[in-house]
mmCIF file with all atom_site columns, C-alpha atoms in Angstrom:
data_model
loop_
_atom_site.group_PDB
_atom_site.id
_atom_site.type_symbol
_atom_site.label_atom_id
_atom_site.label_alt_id
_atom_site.label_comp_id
_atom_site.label_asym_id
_atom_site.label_entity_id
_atom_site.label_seq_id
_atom_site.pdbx_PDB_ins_code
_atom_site.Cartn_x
_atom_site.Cartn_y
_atom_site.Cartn_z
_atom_site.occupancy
_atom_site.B_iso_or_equiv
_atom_site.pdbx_formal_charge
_atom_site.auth_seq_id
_atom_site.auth_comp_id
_atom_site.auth_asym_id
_atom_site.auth_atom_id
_atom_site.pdbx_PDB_model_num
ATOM 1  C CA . UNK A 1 1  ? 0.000   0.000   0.000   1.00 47.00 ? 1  UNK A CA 1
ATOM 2  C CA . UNK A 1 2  ? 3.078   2.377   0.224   1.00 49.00 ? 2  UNK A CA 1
ATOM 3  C CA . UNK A 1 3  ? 2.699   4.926   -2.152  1.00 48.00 ? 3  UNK A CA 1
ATOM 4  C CA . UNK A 1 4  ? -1.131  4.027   -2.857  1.00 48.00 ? 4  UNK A CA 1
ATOM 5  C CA . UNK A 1 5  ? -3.972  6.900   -3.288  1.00 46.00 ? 5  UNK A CA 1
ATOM 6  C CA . UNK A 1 6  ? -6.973  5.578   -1.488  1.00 46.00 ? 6  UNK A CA 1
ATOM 7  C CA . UNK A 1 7  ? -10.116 5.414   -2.844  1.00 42.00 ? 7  UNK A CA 1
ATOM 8  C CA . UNK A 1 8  ? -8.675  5.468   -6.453  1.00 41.00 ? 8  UNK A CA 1
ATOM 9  C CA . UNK A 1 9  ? -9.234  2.354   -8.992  1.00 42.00 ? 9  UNK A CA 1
ATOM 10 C CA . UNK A 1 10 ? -5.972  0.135   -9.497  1.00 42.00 ? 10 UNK A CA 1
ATOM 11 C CA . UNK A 1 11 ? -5.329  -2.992  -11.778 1.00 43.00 ? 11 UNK A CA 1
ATOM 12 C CA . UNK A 1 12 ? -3.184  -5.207  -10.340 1.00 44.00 ? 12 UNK A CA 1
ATOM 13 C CA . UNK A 1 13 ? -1.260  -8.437  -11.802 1.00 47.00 ? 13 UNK A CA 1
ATOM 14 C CA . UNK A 1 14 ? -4.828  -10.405 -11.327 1.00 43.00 ? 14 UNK A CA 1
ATOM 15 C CA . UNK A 1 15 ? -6.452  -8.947  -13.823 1.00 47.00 ? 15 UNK A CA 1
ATOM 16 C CA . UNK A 1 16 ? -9.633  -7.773  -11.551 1.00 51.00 ? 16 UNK A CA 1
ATOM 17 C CA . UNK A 1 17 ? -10.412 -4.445  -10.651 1.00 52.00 ? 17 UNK A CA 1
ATOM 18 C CA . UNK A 1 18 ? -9.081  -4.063  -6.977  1.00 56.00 ? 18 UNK A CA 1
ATOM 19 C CA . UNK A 1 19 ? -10.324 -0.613  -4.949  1.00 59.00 ? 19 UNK A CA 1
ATOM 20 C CA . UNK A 1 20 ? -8.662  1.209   -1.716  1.00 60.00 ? 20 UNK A CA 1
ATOM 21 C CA . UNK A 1 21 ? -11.391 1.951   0.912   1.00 63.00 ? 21 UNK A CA 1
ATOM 22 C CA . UNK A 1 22 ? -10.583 3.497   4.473   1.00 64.00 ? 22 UNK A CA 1
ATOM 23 C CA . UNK A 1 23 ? -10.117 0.056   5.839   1.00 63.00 ? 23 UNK A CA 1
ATOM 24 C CA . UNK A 1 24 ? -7.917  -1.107  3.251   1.00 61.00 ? 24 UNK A CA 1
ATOM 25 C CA . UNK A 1 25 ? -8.272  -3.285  0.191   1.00 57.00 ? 25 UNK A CA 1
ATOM 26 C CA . UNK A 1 26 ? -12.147 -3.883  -1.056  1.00 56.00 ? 26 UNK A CA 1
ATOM 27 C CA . UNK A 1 27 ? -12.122 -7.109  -3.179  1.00 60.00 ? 27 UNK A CA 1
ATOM 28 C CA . UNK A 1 28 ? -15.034 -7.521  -5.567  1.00 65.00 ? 28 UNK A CA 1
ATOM 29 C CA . UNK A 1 29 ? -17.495 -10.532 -4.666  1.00 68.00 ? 29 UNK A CA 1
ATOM 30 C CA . UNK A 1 30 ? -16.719 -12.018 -7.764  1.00 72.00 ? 30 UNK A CA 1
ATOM 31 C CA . UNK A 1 31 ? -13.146 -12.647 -7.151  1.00 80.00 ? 31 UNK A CA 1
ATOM 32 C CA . UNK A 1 32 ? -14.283 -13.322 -3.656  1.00 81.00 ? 32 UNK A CA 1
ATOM 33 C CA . UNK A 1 33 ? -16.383 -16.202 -5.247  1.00 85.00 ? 33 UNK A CA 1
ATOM 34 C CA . UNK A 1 34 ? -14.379 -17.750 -7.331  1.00 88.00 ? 34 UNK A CA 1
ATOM 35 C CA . UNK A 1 35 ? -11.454 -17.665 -5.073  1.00 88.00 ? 35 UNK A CA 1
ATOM 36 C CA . UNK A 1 36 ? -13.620 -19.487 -2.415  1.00 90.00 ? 36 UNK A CA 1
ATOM 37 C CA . UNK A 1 37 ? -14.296 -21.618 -4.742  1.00 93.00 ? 37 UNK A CA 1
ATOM 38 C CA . UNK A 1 38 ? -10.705 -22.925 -6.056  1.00 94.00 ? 38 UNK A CA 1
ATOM 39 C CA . UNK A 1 39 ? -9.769  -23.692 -2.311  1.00 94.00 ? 39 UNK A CA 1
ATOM 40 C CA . UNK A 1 40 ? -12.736 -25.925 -2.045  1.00 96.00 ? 40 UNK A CA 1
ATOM 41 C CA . UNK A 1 41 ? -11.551 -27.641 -4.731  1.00 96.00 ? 41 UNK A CA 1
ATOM 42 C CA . UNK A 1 42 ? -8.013  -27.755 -3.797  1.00 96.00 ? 42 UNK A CA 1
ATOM 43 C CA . UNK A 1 43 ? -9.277  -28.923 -0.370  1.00 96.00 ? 43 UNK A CA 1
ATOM 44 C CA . UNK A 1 44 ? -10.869 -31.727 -1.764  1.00 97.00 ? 44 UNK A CA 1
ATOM 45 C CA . UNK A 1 45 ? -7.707  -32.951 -3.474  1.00 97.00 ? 45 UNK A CA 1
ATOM 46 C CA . UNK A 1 46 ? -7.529  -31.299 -6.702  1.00 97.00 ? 46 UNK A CA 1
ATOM 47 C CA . UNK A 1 47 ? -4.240  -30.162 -8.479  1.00 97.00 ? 47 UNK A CA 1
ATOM 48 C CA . UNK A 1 48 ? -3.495  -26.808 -9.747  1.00 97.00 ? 48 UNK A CA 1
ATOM 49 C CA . UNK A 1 49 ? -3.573  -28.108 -13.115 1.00 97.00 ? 49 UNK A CA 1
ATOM 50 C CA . UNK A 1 50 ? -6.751  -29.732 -12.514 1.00 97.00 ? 50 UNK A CA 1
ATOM 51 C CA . UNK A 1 51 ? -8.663  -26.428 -11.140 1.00 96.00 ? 51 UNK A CA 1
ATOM 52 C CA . UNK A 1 52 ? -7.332  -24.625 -13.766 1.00 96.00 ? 52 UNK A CA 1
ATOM 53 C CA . UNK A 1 53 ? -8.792  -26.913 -16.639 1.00 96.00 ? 53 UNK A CA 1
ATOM 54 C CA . UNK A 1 54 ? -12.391 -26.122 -14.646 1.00 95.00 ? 54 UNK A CA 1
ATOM 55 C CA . UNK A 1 55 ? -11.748 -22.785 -14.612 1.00 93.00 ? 55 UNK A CA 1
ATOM 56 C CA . UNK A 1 56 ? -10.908 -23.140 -18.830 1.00 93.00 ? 56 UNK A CA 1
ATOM 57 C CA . UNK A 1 57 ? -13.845 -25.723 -18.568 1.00 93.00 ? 57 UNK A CA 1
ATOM 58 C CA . UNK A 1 58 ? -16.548 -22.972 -17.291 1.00 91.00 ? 58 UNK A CA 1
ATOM 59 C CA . UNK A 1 59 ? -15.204 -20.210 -19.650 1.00 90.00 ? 59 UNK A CA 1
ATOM 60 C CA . UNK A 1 60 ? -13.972 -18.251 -17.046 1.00 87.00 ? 60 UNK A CA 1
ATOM 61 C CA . UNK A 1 61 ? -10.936 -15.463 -18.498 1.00 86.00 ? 61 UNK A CA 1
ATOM 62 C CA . UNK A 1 62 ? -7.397  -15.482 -16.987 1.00 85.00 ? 62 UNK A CA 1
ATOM 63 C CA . UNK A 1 63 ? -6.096  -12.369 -14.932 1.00 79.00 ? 63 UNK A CA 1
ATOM 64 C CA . UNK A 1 64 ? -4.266  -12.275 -18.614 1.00 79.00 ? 64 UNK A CA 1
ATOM 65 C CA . UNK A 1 65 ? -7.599  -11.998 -20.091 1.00 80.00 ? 65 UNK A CA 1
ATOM 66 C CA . UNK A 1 66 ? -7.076  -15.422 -21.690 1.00 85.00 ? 66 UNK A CA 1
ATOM 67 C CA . UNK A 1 67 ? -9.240  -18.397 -21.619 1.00 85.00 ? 67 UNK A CA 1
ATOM 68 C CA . UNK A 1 68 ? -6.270  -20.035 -21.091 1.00 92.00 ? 68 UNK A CA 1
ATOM 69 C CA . UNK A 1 69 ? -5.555  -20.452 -17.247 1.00 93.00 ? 69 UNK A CA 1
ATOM 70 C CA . UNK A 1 70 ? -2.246  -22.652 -15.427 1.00 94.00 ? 70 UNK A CA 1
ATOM 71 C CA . UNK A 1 71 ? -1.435  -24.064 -12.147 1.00 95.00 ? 71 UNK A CA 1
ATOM 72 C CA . UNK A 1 72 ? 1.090   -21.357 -11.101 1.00 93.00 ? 72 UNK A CA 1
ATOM 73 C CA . UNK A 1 73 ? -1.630  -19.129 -11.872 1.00 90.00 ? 73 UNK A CA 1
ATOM 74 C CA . UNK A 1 74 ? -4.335  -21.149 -9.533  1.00 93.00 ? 74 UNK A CA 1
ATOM 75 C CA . UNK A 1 75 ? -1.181  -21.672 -6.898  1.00 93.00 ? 75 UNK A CA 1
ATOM 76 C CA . UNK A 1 76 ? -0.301  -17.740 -6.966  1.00 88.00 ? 76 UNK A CA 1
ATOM 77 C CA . UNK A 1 77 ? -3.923  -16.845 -6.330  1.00 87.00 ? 77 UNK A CA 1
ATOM 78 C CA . UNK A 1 78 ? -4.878  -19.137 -3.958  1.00 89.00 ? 78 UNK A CA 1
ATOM 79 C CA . UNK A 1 79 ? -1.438  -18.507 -1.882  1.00 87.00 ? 79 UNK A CA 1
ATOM 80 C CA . UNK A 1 80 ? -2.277  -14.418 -2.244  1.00 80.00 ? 80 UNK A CA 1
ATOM 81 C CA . UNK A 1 81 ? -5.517  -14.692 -1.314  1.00 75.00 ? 81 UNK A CA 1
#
């Protein structure tokens, strides 16, 4: 947050829209979601790879804007967030 305007739209390396309220970072629910989501899967067993082919499977775009999704991705998101 060093160096950050609050209240003021940023895009960070996730490809979702990511605001600064008072109390810090607001997340939309849709990342919220499918974040949620992905660890459910990954608690039931699931590899990176594997989530990510669901995630290609349902259409949903890549923080690169891609169809195309990989397990680093899935791994870097779910260890962020």
């Amino acid at each position: 947050r060093f160096g950050m305007k609050r209240d003021v739209a940023i895009r960070g390396r996730l490809g979702f829209e990511v605001r600064w309220g008072p109390k810090g970072r607001i997340v939309p629910r849709r990342l919220k979601a499918l974040v949620s989501w992905m660890a459910k899967l990954r608690a039931k067993g699931l590899s990176y790879r594997e989530i990510a082919n669901r995630l290609e499977g349902r259409g949903v775009k890549a923080p690169s804007g891609q169809v195309k999704w990989y397990g680093c991705t899935v791994r870097s998101i779910l260890i962020r967030n």
